[in-house]
Amino acid sequence: MDKLLIRGGKRLSGDIQISGAKNAALPILCAGLLTADTLALANVPKLQDVATMQKLLRQMGLSMEDKAGVLELCGRDINKLEAPYEMVKTMRASILVLGPLLARFGEAKVSLPGGCAIGSRPVDQHIKGLQAMGADIRIEGGYIYARAKKLKGARIVTDMITVTGTENLLMAATLADGETVLDNAAREPEVTDLAHLLVAMGAKIEGIGSDRLCVTGVPALHGANHSVIADRIETGTFLCAVAAAGGDVVLKNTSAHLLDAVVEKLREAGAILTTGEDWIRVQMAGRPKPVGFRTTEYPGFPTDMQAQVMALDCVADGNSRVTETIFENRYMHVQELNRLGARIEIDGHTAIVQGVPKLVGAPVMATDLRASASLVIAGLAAEGETLIDRIYHLDRGYDRMEVKLSAVGADIQRVK
Ligand code: EPU
């Protein structure tokens, strides 16, 4: 099993190219199920979750070909309307095939995702929404069996804001009969990116970027070209790495507008951020100031950046309070950060971080994707060697992170 060996204390300097967003690419690949035509997708990140999604879609009959960095998908010969447990258990985002399959083929069998490390994460809202659109849904033997001759437009108000729930229902609504109104819709940039692709495919969607999406169903969608937006969480992760280790780095092919709440916190921490249309320069010297925050839905502070900014708080000059409101169990990095000398206590949904002057390298274990990223950041800031085990979690969502960090002067290597 691969590990990452980091020798901390190196200043970072140079340029980093940001990849396409994992959480936009995953639903966008599933949108390939909605049409018999070809989708040409640029800026698809090369990471494990994307590979897993590609494998799942290929076994359904969606063809895929990489043509000089543009991924061409063709849904002409879909012949298997099923997402098996073996695949869904490794990646919850597999649930995103449910809406498209049901809308285009009137049928789908998708394994129920189980709980996962960061919380219970049910999919009841996906199911409730599809039922409101007239789907007949039965759950048996751990599988969701869904049928609908033709989905019908409906008004759907989800109990909470759900990102993949909104994406699933949005894709389903594009081919339904009549108008669907999705109220309390997620406004994350990845939802917006999917909506833009769907419009390019011929879907009729109003209210893109707002919490009310109005979709008028069309009989069929056609092919389109699309470039996936930049990964705002990868962007934020590298911003934190520079803020924790010190340095001067330009992040390219990304935009500060995708992560205003995070940019704000990094400025509060003392980083100097200069921004352009498609780049962000981050400069940092000295110890960060502590920053408190509360995770919430977009445009608030993203739960997917909680662990990384907490790593920065660990070396801050003072104390901070971090509150996680989206997932119930997203503090698994805390114990590992404490192994590096951090002083964090958990009190319910809140973590109280007492900044220390320095962290000291140690062997640690990655427990989930963003927890792994926080350990990399802490390792870069720490004195001595940090060895991070189980980095397959990191590989799920970051495109060659250690290669990008080495190129800006980090001492980081993958060891077998
Ligand atoms: N929820 C329900 N029922 C549902 C759907 C959601 O109770 O039917 C609850 C969840 O348990 C959670 C909250 O609602 O407490 C929000 O969950 P959401 O559905 O928004 O999460 P998700 O769609 O499963 C996506 C991202 C996550 C990110 C969250 C929150 C993808 C593929 N995943 O998950 O990304 O943390 O939104 O922003 O888009 C990551 O990239 O590391 C990651 C975990």
XYZ file of C-alpha atoms and ligand atoms in Angstrom:
460
model
C 0.000 0.000 0.000
C 1.394 3.412 -0.960
C 2.422 5.938 1.679
C 3.566 9.532 1.520
C 6.804 10.577 3.150
C 7.045 14.283 3.879
C 10.028 16.131 5.278
C 8.461 19.317 6.515
C 9.673 22.872 6.877
C 10.276 23.679 3.202
C 9.011 26.976 1.809
C 6.839 26.550 -1.298
C 7.397 28.602 -4.411
C 6.330 28.399 -8.069
C 3.159 27.574 -10.039
C 0.569 24.853 -9.617
C -1.941 23.907 -12.306
C -5.355 23.173 -10.773
C -7.302 20.217 -12.207
C -10.972 19.929 -13.084
C -13.389 19.473 -10.174
C -13.959 15.902 -9.020
C -17.450 16.680 -7.770
C -18.430 18.302 -11.066
C -16.861 15.589 -13.234
C -18.724 12.747 -11.458
C -22.307 13.958 -12.190
C -21.221 15.226 -15.618
C -19.990 11.750 -16.589
C -23.391 10.373 -15.509
C -25.099 12.904 -17.769
C -23.612 10.826 -20.613
C -26.385 8.304 -19.823
C -29.041 10.869 -20.791
C -28.357 10.906 -24.533
C -27.541 8.584 -27.425
C -25.242 11.288 -28.832
C -21.635 12.120 -27.985
C -20.474 14.317 -25.111
C -16.956 15.734 -25.462
C -15.578 16.624 -22.036
C -12.417 18.609 -21.388
C -10.643 19.193 -18.056
C -11.747 15.859 -16.558
C -9.392 15.230 -13.623
C -7.315 12.050 -13.513
C -8.140 10.632 -10.130
C -9.417 7.406 -8.649
C -13.093 8.357 -8.178
C -13.313 9.410 -11.829
C -11.746 6.078 -12.868
C -14.277 4.225 -10.692
C -17.169 6.159 -12.249
C -15.810 5.445 -15.734
C -15.656 1.739 -14.921
C -19.242 1.749 -13.663
C -20.536 3.602 -16.738
C -18.559 1.407 -19.143
C -20.100 -1.739 -17.711
C -23.514 -0.183 -18.451
C -22.497 0.151 -22.106
C -21.493 3.833 -22.172
C -18.493 4.021 -24.481
C -15.587 6.273 -23.591
C -12.523 7.352 -25.466
C -9.781 9.794 -24.571
C -8.954 11.895 -27.636
C -5.950 14.101 -26.906
C -7.156 15.022 -23.429
C -10.835 15.312 -24.386
C -12.991 12.482 -23.096
C -15.672 11.410 -25.563
C -18.688 9.591 -24.152
C -21.348 7.898 -26.244
C -24.553 6.510 -24.732
C -25.941 4.863 -27.874
C -25.480 1.293 -26.695
C -26.432 1.316 -23.009
C -27.530 -2.217 -22.203
C -27.241 -2.673 -18.447
C -29.354 -0.492 -16.182
C -27.651 -1.477 -12.964
C -25.108 -0.156 -10.468
C -23.902 -3.173 -8.463
C -23.066 -3.118 -4.757
C -19.395 -3.857 -5.461
C -19.024 -0.486 -7.169
C -21.436 1.648 -5.124
C -19.783 0.581 -1.875
C -16.468 2.012 -3.032
C -17.985 5.294 -4.208
C -21.266 6.779 -3.015
C -21.458 9.121 -6.007
C -22.510 6.027 -8.033
C -26.055 6.908 -6.885
C -25.884 9.631 -9.588
C -26.744 7.056 -12.264
C -30.232 6.577 -10.782
C -31.903 9.744 -12.098
C -30.471 9.562 -15.653
C -31.197 5.829 -16.114
C -34.766 6.179 -14.895
C -35.421 9.269 -17.003
C -34.098 7.850 -20.266
C -34.817 4.115 -19.945
C -37.694 4.020 -17.436
C -35.852 1.586 -15.225
C -32.856 1.299 -12.899
C -31.427 -0.994 -10.259
C -28.910 0.731 -8.009
C -27.338 -0.578 -4.836
C -28.124 1.448 -1.730
C -24.921 3.142 -0.601
C -24.047 2.168 2.951
C -22.814 4.480 5.662
C -19.378 5.945 5.173
C -16.545 7.172 7.329
C -17.809 10.753 7.573
C -21.412 9.986 8.501
C -24.542 7.955 7.741
C -25.312 9.786 4.467
C -28.742 8.434 3.454
C -30.243 8.927 -0.035
C -33.873 9.261 1.060
C -34.203 12.672 -0.618
C -33.125 11.289 -4.000
C -35.796 8.599 -3.651
C -38.487 10.951 -2.355
C -37.922 13.317 -5.276
C -38.109 10.580 -7.900
C -41.276 9.224 -6.280
C -42.804 12.702 -6.508
C -42.038 12.502 -10.235
C -44.113 9.340 -10.448
C -41.431 6.670 -10.097
C -42.368 3.396 -8.530
C -39.536 2.603 -6.117
C -39.005 -0.551 -4.145
C -36.070 -1.322 -1.864
C -35.151 -4.964 -1.580
C -32.002 -6.877 -0.737
C -29.987 -3.678 -0.433
C -31.008 -2.464 -3.897
C -33.184 0.377 -5.122
C -35.456 -0.878 -7.918
C -36.968 2.092 -9.748
C -39.470 2.128 -12.602
C -41.390 4.822 -14.427
C -42.811 4.594 -17.933
C -42.302 8.340 -18.159
C -41.313 10.619 -15.269
C -43.671 13.538 -14.704
C -42.774 17.051 -13.672
C -43.395 17.826 -9.985
C -42.653 20.400 -7.303
C -40.020 18.984 -4.976
C -38.818 20.540 -1.727
C -35.989 18.528 -0.208
C -35.840 18.317 3.604
C -32.267 19.544 3.552
C -29.908 20.909 0.927
C -28.309 17.976 -0.843
C -25.689 18.283 -3.575
C -25.936 14.905 -5.314
C -29.675 14.815 -4.519
C -30.166 18.045 -6.472
C -27.984 16.723 -9.310
C -29.866 13.418 -9.547
C -33.282 15.114 -9.614
C -32.093 17.787 -12.024
C -30.887 15.180 -14.515
C -34.118 13.188 -14.123
C -36.272 16.291 -14.662
C -34.630 17.172 -17.994
C -36.450 14.277 -19.696
C -39.677 14.301 -17.630
C -43.090 15.284 -18.959
C -43.828 18.906 -18.014
C -42.288 21.240 -15.463
C -40.294 20.282 -12.369
C -39.499 22.811 -9.662
C -36.629 21.889 -7.341
C -36.886 24.041 -4.232
C -34.172 24.181 -1.577
C -31.766 23.142 -4.352
C -28.016 23.046 -3.705
C -26.173 26.029 -5.226
C -22.682 24.533 -5.214
C -20.644 25.523 -8.321
C -20.561 21.832 -9.299
C -24.388 21.769 -9.531
C -24.231 24.894 -11.677
C -21.583 23.343 -13.922
C -23.783 20.275 -14.450
C -26.769 22.535 -15.228
C -24.731 24.395 -17.852
C -23.784 21.117 -19.525
C -27.431 19.977 -19.491
C -28.499 23.242 -21.138
C -25.818 22.710 -23.807
C -27.403 19.264 -24.342
C -30.786 20.889 -24.994
C -32.304 20.889 -21.483
C -34.539 23.784 -20.436
C -33.471 24.981 -16.994
C -34.148 28.296 -15.296
C -32.776 29.607 -12.023
C -29.294 28.119 -12.483
C -27.115 29.095 -9.521
C -30.141 29.727 -7.272
C -31.961 27.524 -4.756
C -34.951 27.133 -7.090
C -34.345 25.246 -10.313
C -37.238 25.151 -12.825
C -36.895 22.476 -15.461
C -39.173 22.011 -18.436
C -38.760 18.472 -19.698
C -37.819 17.828 -23.334
C -38.322 14.571 -25.310
C -34.581 13.972 -25.851
C -31.176 15.524 -25.198
C -28.353 15.754 -27.715
C -24.547 15.789 -27.667
C -22.465 18.738 -26.423
C -18.945 19.952 -25.677
C -18.083 21.030 -22.162
C -15.070 21.876 -20.041
C -15.309 20.921 -16.349
C -14.858 23.817 -13.890
C -11.769 24.071 -11.697
C -11.643 22.094 -8.478
C -12.293 24.633 -5.715
C -11.373 22.117 -2.991
C -8.047 21.264 -4.621
C -7.506 25.027 -4.947
C -8.320 25.587 -1.267
C -6.105 22.682 -0.213
C -3.053 24.183 -1.956
C -3.853 27.620 -0.533
C -3.772 26.084 2.951
C -0.541 24.218 2.177
C 1.206 27.492 1.306
C -0.347 29.300 4.280
C 0.892 26.543 6.622
C 4.371 25.999 5.147
C 5.028 29.592 4.008
C 5.945 30.678 0.486
C 4.759 32.325 -2.701
C 2.743 30.226 -5.164
C 0.484 30.980 -8.129
C -2.439 28.593 -8.642
C -3.403 28.524 -12.309
C -6.584 27.521 -14.141
C -8.784 28.331 -11.134
C -10.775 31.239 -9.772
C -11.139 32.797 -6.326
C -14.881 33.292 -7.003
C -15.397 29.545 -6.585
C -14.312 29.713 -2.949
C -14.895 33.207 -1.555
C -15.575 31.938 1.990
C -12.230 30.094 2.084
C -10.291 32.976 0.514
C -11.755 35.251 3.190
C -10.535 32.932 5.981
C -7.035 32.672 4.522
C -6.777 36.451 4.374
C -7.917 36.560 7.998
C -5.126 34.057 8.757
C -2.592 36.504 7.330
C -2.026 35.168 3.818
C -1.731 37.731 1.033
C -3.976 36.705 -1.840
C -3.971 38.406 -5.208
C -6.434 37.188 -7.769
C -7.043 37.334 -11.501
C -9.681 35.895 -13.824
C -8.108 32.414 -13.810
C -5.342 32.481 -11.207
C -4.717 33.093 -7.501
C -1.371 34.104 -6.003
C -0.838 33.253 -2.348
C 2.016 34.638 -0.274
C 2.620 33.803 3.338
C 5.349 34.533 5.859
C 5.336 33.776 9.566
C 2.780 32.064 11.750
C -0.880 32.173 10.738
C -3.493 33.896 12.872
C -6.219 31.574 14.182
C -9.470 31.487 12.173
C -12.771 30.166 13.470
C -15.501 29.006 11.098
C -18.668 26.985 10.738
C -19.213 24.716 7.752
C -22.376 25.233 5.773
C -23.794 24.894 2.280
C -22.476 27.017 -0.595
C -21.767 29.916 -0.643
C -20.831 29.360 3.012
C -17.675 27.651 4.232
C -17.438 24.167 2.619
C -17.304 21.036 4.767
C -14.776 19.699 2.238
C -12.284 22.363 3.438
C -12.852 21.940 7.182
C -9.974 19.526 7.829
C -7.441 21.489 5.751
C -8.116 24.870 7.414
C -8.079 23.134 10.786
C -4.551 21.922 9.980
C -3.602 25.565 9.476
C -5.220 26.511 12.796
C -3.034 23.894 14.503
C 0.072 26.061 13.983
C -1.699 29.402 14.465
C -0.765 31.998 17.031
C -3.869 31.585 19.222
C -7.023 29.520 19.632
C -9.909 28.872 17.281
C -13.296 27.138 17.173
C -14.418 25.068 14.216
C -17.990 23.791 13.895
C -19.045 21.073 11.448
C -22.741 21.231 10.575
C -23.013 19.054 7.429
C -21.673 15.649 8.486
C -21.851 14.142 11.963
C -18.496 12.371 11.996
C -16.058 14.473 10.083
C -13.370 14.859 12.733
C -11.318 11.753 12.145
C -8.257 13.812 11.259
C -8.236 15.295 14.781
C -6.604 12.304 16.467
C -4.000 12.090 13.725
C -3.241 15.834 13.846
C -2.830 15.482 17.597
C -0.218 12.768 16.954
C 1.801 15.477 15.189
C 1.633 17.625 18.318
C -1.546 19.588 17.595
C -3.835 20.417 20.517
C -7.425 19.882 19.433
C -10.369 18.922 21.586
C -13.778 17.912 20.323
C -16.919 19.072 22.049
C -19.941 17.745 20.153
C -19.912 19.300 16.691
C -17.220 21.796 17.650
C -13.455 21.423 17.647
C -11.413 23.740 19.832
C -7.927 24.219 18.440
C -5.116 25.625 20.551
C -2.421 26.744 18.135
C 1.102 25.487 18.878
C 4.388 27.048 17.667
C 5.375 23.894 15.810
C 4.209 20.416 14.856
C 6.634 17.489 14.881
C 6.542 14.761 12.204
C 5.205 11.299 13.075
C 3.645 8.290 11.350
C -0.082 8.955 10.793
C -3.000 7.321 9.057
C -5.304 8.802 6.425
C -8.953 8.021 7.197
C -10.888 9.758 4.433
C -10.195 12.026 1.500
C -10.133 15.494 3.063
C -8.649 14.162 6.330
C -5.709 12.916 4.235
C -5.263 16.364 2.707
C -5.141 17.927 6.174
C -2.361 15.510 7.166
C -0.347 16.492 4.086
C -0.708 20.170 5.053
C 0.295 19.461 8.646
C 3.235 17.339 7.442
C 4.485 20.187 5.234
C 4.401 22.560 8.207
C 5.884 20.078 10.705
C 9.502 19.656 11.694
C 10.996 16.322 10.628
C 9.430 13.345 8.874
C 5.745 12.557 8.553
C 4.756 9.229 7.021
C 1.114 9.099 5.918
C -0.348 5.622 5.534
C -3.439 4.651 3.493
C -3.110 7.409 0.942
C -5.499 5.613 -1.402
C -8.003 7.957 0.274
C -6.035 10.921 -1.067
C -5.748 9.395 -4.544
C -9.554 9.155 -4.744
C -9.894 12.906 -5.012
C -6.574 14.580 -5.827
C -4.797 14.471 -9.149
C -1.090 13.694 -8.425
C -0.933 15.866 -5.330
C 2.635 14.904 -4.400
C 3.873 15.661 -7.935
C 2.317 19.133 -7.855
C 3.726 19.841 -4.377
C 7.232 18.579 -5.253
C 7.281 20.953 -8.225
C 6.926 23.932 -5.860
C 9.693 22.764 -3.538
C 7.994 20.448 -1.043
C 10.015 17.443 0.083
C 7.329 14.822 -0.460
C 7.541 11.397 -2.016
C 5.361 8.373 -2.592
C 6.825 5.254 -1.046
C 5.609 1.698 -1.621
N -28.680 13.864 3.319
C -29.765 13.129 3.752
N -30.557 12.512 2.812
C -30.292 12.580 1.482
C -29.195 13.327 1.039
C -28.392 13.966 1.990
O -30.034 13.035 4.958
O -31.049 11.994 0.693
C -27.822 14.575 4.301
C -26.408 13.981 4.368
O -26.338 12.865 5.217
C -25.597 15.166 4.831
C -26.315 16.359 4.194
O -27.617 15.891 3.855
O -25.686 15.276 6.235
C -25.651 16.901 2.942
O -25.283 15.839 2.096
P -25.198 15.970 0.522
O -26.247 15.101 -0.090
O -25.165 17.384 0.102
O -23.786 15.308 0.229
P -23.410 14.451 -1.042
O -24.171 14.967 -2.200
O -23.474 13.017 -0.727
C -21.490 15.999 -1.915
C -20.022 15.853 -2.203
C -19.259 15.698 -0.899
C -19.515 16.948 -0.056
C -21.024 17.132 0.169
C -21.373 18.393 0.912
C -20.058 14.790 -4.375
C -19.803 13.586 -5.198
N -19.831 14.691 -3.055
O -21.879 14.811 -1.225
O -17.886 15.637 -1.247
O -18.885 16.825 1.190
O -21.704 17.156 -1.118
O -20.910 19.509 0.231
O -20.430 15.829 -4.895
C -15.606 15.115 -0.919
O -15.387 15.501 -2.092
O -14.681 14.887 -0.105
C -16.985 14.910 -0.486
C -17.302 14.153 0.558
